[in-house]
C-alpha cells in the first residue's frame, strides 16, 4: 500500500477516474509535510483501504473525504493481477465535478465521530465516558495496534419527497493492515472534525433539561431511547436535569454556574424552549447589571441552545429543522452548525414581561390557552377540546394596533445598496415573498449587517477612548462596568429615556432613526391577532400560520383576522393546514411585516384594573368584576403556550438575539437526471438536491 501526505503549497489535483493517477505517489511532498507543516488541515492523505472486503482508494482533501472502489484487471494469464479503478459509467447524481463518476464524497461537517480499534467491533463501540478527550489527545509513544477505522456520519434524506429534512446515521468501517496508517488517519480526521469555525462548534459538555410532563409526557423516554445513544456515539458529556415544576429551568439558568458547559439543550415542547431562552436572556442582563424591568438594551447570550422536540406541536423545532424528528434534532446539536434566531420582547406600559420565541396571539388562540388551563386533567386533548369550543363561539374583540412602518430612507450613492440597520431589512422590496430555507439570503444579509454594526461600534469606542485623556472621566467610571466590553459599556451609559418603555436594539443607526419612525394605526373587530416570530409550522400545518416569516431577519409578521362568519373561519383553518394554502389570499386576513407593534383594547383606557403588570397567569373572574361582560370584551394573550393577561402590549423583534443549533429547513427538489454532474458543495449545507435559495 502506498501512502502520501501532501501539502497544498503547490497546485495538486486528484482525479480517481483516470487510471494514470493510481501509481505510487511521490514521497517528496510527504517529507515536506513531515518537516513541520504548521497547519494539518491543509494536508492531503491518500491510501488504499478495504471497505466490506472490497478495495477502495480513499482521499482526505481539506474538509472532504472521497473514496472510490477499485477492481481487478487481468492483462494476461502470465501477468499478475493489478488493481485499477472501475470502468467509467454514466455519471450518477451523487458524482461531483473534480472527482470520478463513481466517487463517494463525505463532507467532514456531517461526521459524527471517528474511532479506531483493533477489531471491527471495538471500532464500532462508542467511547467510554471516562475516555472522552479532546482532539489530538493521543499517545504517540505507544505502538499502534488498530487496523480498523470507523466513521459515523449523518446523511439527509434528500430524495424523500415527504420528509427531505430528516437525517439518518450512517457508518463506514475501513480496514488497513498498517496500524501506523490507521493512526495517522485517525489523528487527522479527529483534528479536522473538531476544528471550530464562526458558524460551527463541536459540543463536548452539554447541559440537558428534560420536561417529563410536556406533550404526551414522554420526554424522559424520548431522551433515553433516541437522544442519549446519539450523544454517547459522539462522545458528548451530557448532564441531564429532569424538571419537576414550572419555571424550574429559568431558575437554574439564573442561579447556577454555566462556565463548564458548551451549550444548553432542552427536551420538551415550545414552552420548555421559551423557558430556556428567557432564562439565558435574563441571566445575561443580570450579568451585565441591566435593569430587568426596564433594560436599556437586550444583550445577546454567548451560549447556544439545542432544541429536541418532545411536546404536543413542537412548532419551534419544526420551523428550524423542517421536521419534528427527534433524532434529526439531536444530530443537529452534534454537528454543531448554528444560526441566529430572532427573539421578540413582550412588554407592557411599565416593564418587560418576557421574551417570545414563536408566536404571541390574542383572541382565538388566547382563549384556547386560557380555557385549557381548566382542563389539564385531559392531557394534550385539552387543546383540541378548548379549540373546538372557542372556534364555535366565534368571538370578536375590538382592538387598536399601532404598527411601526419603516421610514423612507434616502441613502447616499455609496450607501445605496447597504441598509443602515437590520431593521431596514423589513423594508426591502420583494416582488414575490420569500420562504426561509437553509442558506437563506435574507437572514444572511441581516447577519452581515449585524456584524458590520458591531465592528463599527467597537472601532468608534476605541477611538473615543484614545481621545479621552481626562483622569476625572476615569474616576467617574462605574467599577461594575470593568468586566464589560467597550461596546457593552457604551450602551450602559446614561441616556435620555422616554416616558414609556422603549427597547432599542442597541445599534446606532436604528437609534438615530427613532425620531423618524412612522406608525400606522389599525382599528377593528378581530377574531384573532397574531405576532409571528417564526412560521409556526408543525406536522398538522406544514406551512405554518406565517409561511413567509424568516428565522433571522429581525422582523415579525403581524397577522390580523377580522371577525367574520364561521364559514370563513373554516376557510382560514383549511389554508393553514394545507400545503398549498396561503392566508394572504383571504379577503378578511391582513398580514404586515414589521419590527414592532403596540396593542390596546378600546376598553383598556376606562378599565385599568384589569391589567396586572407582569401577570403571566389567568386572572380570576372575581378580580375582574362582572365575569360575563369581561369574558365577552377581553381575551388573553398566548405567548409560547403561556397566558399573559395584560391589555397594553408592545412586541418588538430583536435580530438573531440567540444562537441555536440548526441549518434551516430544506425544500424538496427532484434529483438531477443522469448525464449531469452537479458541482462539489463547499459545505454540507450546500446540498445538491435541495433548493436552498429564496
PDB file of C-alpha atoms in Angstrom, residues 361 363-397 527 610 617-619 621 627-628 630-638 641-645:
ATOM      1  CA  UNK A 361     -51.609  35.633  19.849  1.00  0.00           C
ATOM      2  CA  UNK A 363     -58.315  36.299  20.528  1.00  0.00           C
ATOM      3  CA  UNK A 364     -58.905  32.741  19.366  1.00  0.00           C
ATOM      4  CA  UNK A 365     -55.539  31.211  20.344  1.00  0.00           C
ATOM      5  CA  UNK A 366     -55.520  33.250  23.543  1.00  0.00           C
ATOM      6  CA  UNK A 367     -58.922  31.851  24.509  1.00  0.00           C
ATOM      7  CA  UNK A 368     -57.685  28.332  23.784  1.00  0.00           C
ATOM      8  CA  UNK A 369     -54.670  28.783  26.076  1.00  0.00           C
ATOM      9  CA  UNK A 370     -56.717  30.340  28.876  1.00  0.00           C
ATOM     10  CA  UNK A 371     -59.566  27.833  28.753  1.00  0.00           C
ATOM     11  CA  UNK A 372     -57.274  24.816  28.504  1.00  0.00           C
ATOM     12  CA  UNK A 373     -55.856  25.629  31.936  1.00  0.00           C
ATOM     13  CA  UNK A 374     -59.172  24.439  33.388  1.00  0.00           C
ATOM     14  CA  UNK A 375     -58.872  21.056  31.658  1.00  0.00           C
ATOM     15  CA  UNK A 376     -55.323  19.993  32.466  1.00  0.00           C
ATOM     16  CA  UNK A 377     -56.639  16.631  33.612  1.00  0.00           C
ATOM     17  CA  UNK A 378     -57.431  15.864  29.955  1.00  0.00           C
ATOM     18  CA  UNK A 379     -53.771  15.994  28.910  1.00  0.00           C
ATOM     19  CA  UNK A 380     -52.948  17.111  25.343  1.00  0.00           C
ATOM     20  CA  UNK A 381     -56.575  16.649  24.317  1.00  0.00           C
ATOM     21  CA  UNK A 382     -57.492  19.710  26.337  1.00  0.00           C
ATOM     22  CA  UNK A 383     -56.200  21.887  23.495  1.00  0.00           C
ATOM     23  CA  UNK A 384     -58.465  20.169  20.985  1.00  0.00           C
ATOM     24  CA  UNK A 385     -61.476  20.469  23.256  1.00  0.00           C
ATOM     25  CA  UNK A 386     -60.795  24.131  24.072  1.00  0.00           C
ATOM     26  CA  UNK A 387     -60.039  24.867  20.411  1.00  0.00           C
ATOM     27  CA  UNK A 388     -63.352  23.484  19.183  1.00  0.00           C
ATOM     28  CA  UNK A 389     -65.215  25.270  21.946  1.00  0.00           C
ATOM     29  CA  UNK A 390     -63.581  28.639  21.180  1.00  0.00           C
ATOM     30  CA  UNK A 391     -63.986  28.146  17.437  1.00  0.00           C
ATOM     31  CA  UNK A 392     -67.725  27.538  17.641  1.00  0.00           C
ATOM     32  CA  UNK A 393     -68.232  30.588  19.875  1.00  0.00           C
ATOM     33  CA  UNK A 394     -66.607  32.750  17.126  1.00  0.00           C
ATOM     34  CA  UNK A 395     -65.998  35.768  19.316  1.00  0.00           C
ATOM     35  CA  UNK A 396     -64.655  39.046  18.064  1.00  0.00           C
ATOM     36  CA  UNK A 397     -62.611  41.550  20.066  1.00  0.00           C
ATOM     37  CA  UNK A 527     -61.271  37.144  15.552  1.00  0.00           C
ATOM     38  CA  UNK A 610     -57.912  44.540  34.581  1.00  0.00           C
ATOM     39  CA  UNK A 617     -51.465  33.573  34.623  1.00  0.00           C
ATOM     40  CA  UNK A 618     -55.213  33.848  34.017  1.00  0.00           C
ATOM     41  CA  UNK A 619     -56.971  36.396  36.238  1.00  0.00           C
ATOM     42  CA  UNK A 621     -63.211  36.043  37.466  1.00  0.00           C
ATOM     43  CA  UNK A 627     -67.405  37.845  34.681  1.00  0.00           C
ATOM     44  CA  UNK A 628     -69.935  37.596  31.848  1.00  0.00           C
ATOM     45  CA  UNK A 630     -65.482  40.795  30.955  1.00  0.00           C
ATOM     46  CA  UNK A 631     -65.249  37.478  29.129  1.00  0.00           C
ATOM     47  CA  UNK A 632     -67.117  38.914  26.159  1.00  0.00           C
ATOM     48  CA  UNK A 633     -64.925  42.036  25.962  1.00  0.00           C
ATOM     49  CA  UNK A 634     -61.475  40.820  26.902  1.00  0.00           C
ATOM     50  CA  UNK A 635     -59.342  37.954  25.705  1.00  0.00           C
ATOM     51  CA  UNK A 636     -55.915  36.719  26.794  1.00  0.00           C
ATOM     52  CA  UNK A 637     -52.519  36.552  25.132  1.00  0.00           C
ATOM     53  CA  UNK A 638     -50.990  33.215  24.256  1.00  0.00           C
ATOM     54  CA  UNK A 641     -48.233  28.494  25.374  1.00  0.00           C
ATOM     55  CA  UNK A 642     -48.218  30.704  28.486  1.00  0.00           C
ATOM     56  CA  UNK A 643     -51.120  33.014  29.337  1.00  0.00           C
ATOM     57  CA  UNK A 644     -50.464  36.768  29.528  1.00  0.00           C
ATOM     58  CA  UNK A 645     -53.421  38.936  30.560  1.00  0.00           C
TER      59      UNK A 645
END
